Amino acid sequence: MAIVERRIFYGKVGKRHLLIAQMRELDGLFQQFRIPFKTRLMSDFNSGSTDRIIFETEYDNPVDLEAAEAGGFSNPEAEQTFSQWSAKLNDLILYAEVNHWQNQD
């Protein structure tokens, strides 16, 4: 059964379009550094909390996630790239939440 990691980012007011671009960049970084997870990006269509973005990552086993993170961050280029990416993200969000769901299909 697949695990879905859902990260909900609450963007600063009016930053939704920048936050979407930042999350698309993350998907590209996954490909660049061969992090083999299926991803999905969703944006809130101005309901509830506005400027909210959901980024989902799907993997088969929690060990896969830990191995990908360990492998990616053992690479100095990847570590620096993700660090710079995170700094940009922090300027766009107020806070974030993460949930892990087990797919029952």
Tab-separated table of C-alpha atoms in Angstrom:
chain	number	residue	atom	x	y	z
A	1	MET	CA	0.000	0.000	0.000
A	2	ALA	CA	1.260	3.429	-0.901
A	3	ILE	CA	1.918	6.190	1.592
A	4	VAL	CA	0.871	9.723	0.632
A	5	GLU	CA	2.696	12.568	2.339
A	6	ARG	CA	0.555	15.695	2.159
A	7	ARG	CA	2.242	19.001	2.928
A	8	ILE	CA	-0.094	21.951	3.277
A	9	PHE	CA	1.601	25.314	2.890
A	10	TYR	CA	-0.194	28.450	4.051
A	11	GLY	CA	1.209	31.229	1.929
A	12	LYS	CA	1.447	34.884	2.744
A	13	VAL	CA	-1.450	36.874	1.299
A	14	GLY	CA	-1.088	37.370	-2.436
A	15	LYS	CA	1.849	34.948	-2.754
A	16	ARG	CA	-0.095	31.945	-4.083
A	17	HIS	CA	1.278	32.216	-7.628
A	18	LEU	CA	4.860	32.446	-6.301
A	19	LEU	CA	4.266	29.521	-3.973
A	20	ILE	CA	2.942	27.405	-6.862
A	21	ALA	CA	6.063	28.235	-8.899
A	22	GLN	CA	8.269	27.328	-5.938
A	23	MET	CA	6.579	23.952	-5.532
A	24	ARG	CA	6.899	23.239	-9.261
A	25	GLU	CA	10.601	23.928	-8.851
A	26	LEU	CA	10.699	21.300	-6.091
A	27	ASP	CA	9.235	18.728	-8.459
A	28	GLY	CA	12.025	19.572	-10.912
A	29	LEU	CA	14.612	19.156	-8.161
A	30	PHE	CA	13.213	15.706	-7.391
A	31	GLN	CA	13.794	14.774	-11.023
A	32	GLN	CA	17.239	16.411	-11.153
A	33	PHE	CA	18.483	14.538	-8.094
A	34	ARG	CA	16.680	11.300	-8.999
A	35	ILE	CA	14.221	11.250	-6.121
A	36	PRO	CA	11.710	8.804	-7.614
A	37	PHE	CA	8.432	9.820	-6.014
A	38	LYS	CA	5.146	10.564	-7.692
A	39	THR	CA	4.029	14.099	-6.801
A	40	ARG	CA	0.884	16.157	-7.126
A	41	LEU	CA	0.402	19.905	-6.637
A	42	MET	CA	-2.978	21.410	-5.783
A	43	SER	CA	-3.981	24.972	-5.015
A	44	ASP	CA	-6.972	26.174	-3.067
A	45	PHE	CA	-9.442	27.986	-5.269
A	46	ASN	CA	-10.039	30.777	-2.734
A	47	SER	CA	-12.064	28.769	-0.243
A	48	GLY	CA	-11.395	28.547	3.459
A	49	SER	CA	-7.843	29.721	4.068
A	50	THR	CA	-6.656	31.471	0.933
A	51	ASP	CA	-3.153	31.228	-0.567
A	52	ARG	CA	-3.025	27.580	0.490
A	53	ILE	CA	-1.084	24.989	-1.531
A	54	ILE	CA	-0.955	21.215	-1.112
A	55	PHE	CA	2.054	19.234	-2.298
A	56	GLU	CA	1.654	15.465	-2.196
A	57	THR	CA	4.410	12.899	-2.471
A	58	GLU	CA	3.619	9.223	-2.886
A	59	TYR	CA	5.923	6.346	-2.023
A	60	ASP	CA	5.535	2.653	-1.225
A	61	ASN	CA	7.323	2.416	2.099
A	62	PRO	CA	8.547	4.907	4.747
A	63	VAL	CA	12.015	3.398	4.345
A	64	ASP	CA	11.971	4.641	0.714
A	65	LEU	CA	11.459	8.211	1.925
A	66	GLU	CA	14.253	7.955	4.489
A	67	ALA	CA	16.643	6.446	1.919
A	68	ALA	CA	15.884	9.157	-0.657
A	69	GLU	CA	16.416	11.918	1.905
A	70	ALA	CA	19.656	10.361	3.148
A	71	GLY	CA	20.926	9.853	-0.388
A	72	GLY	CA	19.953	13.315	-1.548
A	73	PHE	CA	21.450	15.097	1.411
A	74	SER	CA	24.690	13.139	1.265
A	75	ASN	CA	25.285	14.876	-2.074
A	76	PRO	CA	26.769	18.359	-1.325
A	77	GLU	CA	25.274	19.873	-4.496
A	78	ALA	CA	21.803	18.574	-3.631
A	79	GLU	CA	22.126	19.720	-0.033
A	80	GLN	CA	23.048	23.252	-1.116
A	81	THR	CA	20.331	23.369	-3.788
A	82	PHE	CA	17.597	22.214	-1.395
A	83	SER	CA	18.828	24.630	1.275
A	84	GLN	CA	18.545	27.563	-1.152
A	85	TRP	CA	15.132	26.328	-2.281
A	86	SER	CA	13.942	26.122	1.356
A	87	ALA	CA	15.111	29.671	2.089
A	88	LYS	CA	12.950	30.967	-0.783
A	89	LEU	CA	10.007	28.889	0.429
A	90	ASN	CA	10.294	30.300	3.952
A	91	ASP	CA	9.864	33.812	2.556
A	92	LEU	CA	6.551	32.803	0.944
A	93	ILE	CA	4.759	30.940	3.736
A	94	LEU	CA	3.311	31.653	7.148
A	95	TYR	CA	3.428	28.007	8.245
A	96	ALA	CA	2.947	24.461	7.007
A	97	GLU	CA	1.430	21.163	8.105
A	98	VAL	CA	2.289	17.610	7.110
A	99	ASN	CA	0.156	14.464	7.166
A	100	HIS	CA	0.976	10.903	6.185
A	101	TRP	CA	-1.885	8.859	4.742
A	102	GLN	CA	-1.984	5.180	3.861
A	103	ASN	CA	-3.744	4.538	0.549
A	104	GLN	CA	-6.316	1.745	0.992
A	105	ASP	CA	-6.960	1.099	-2.743
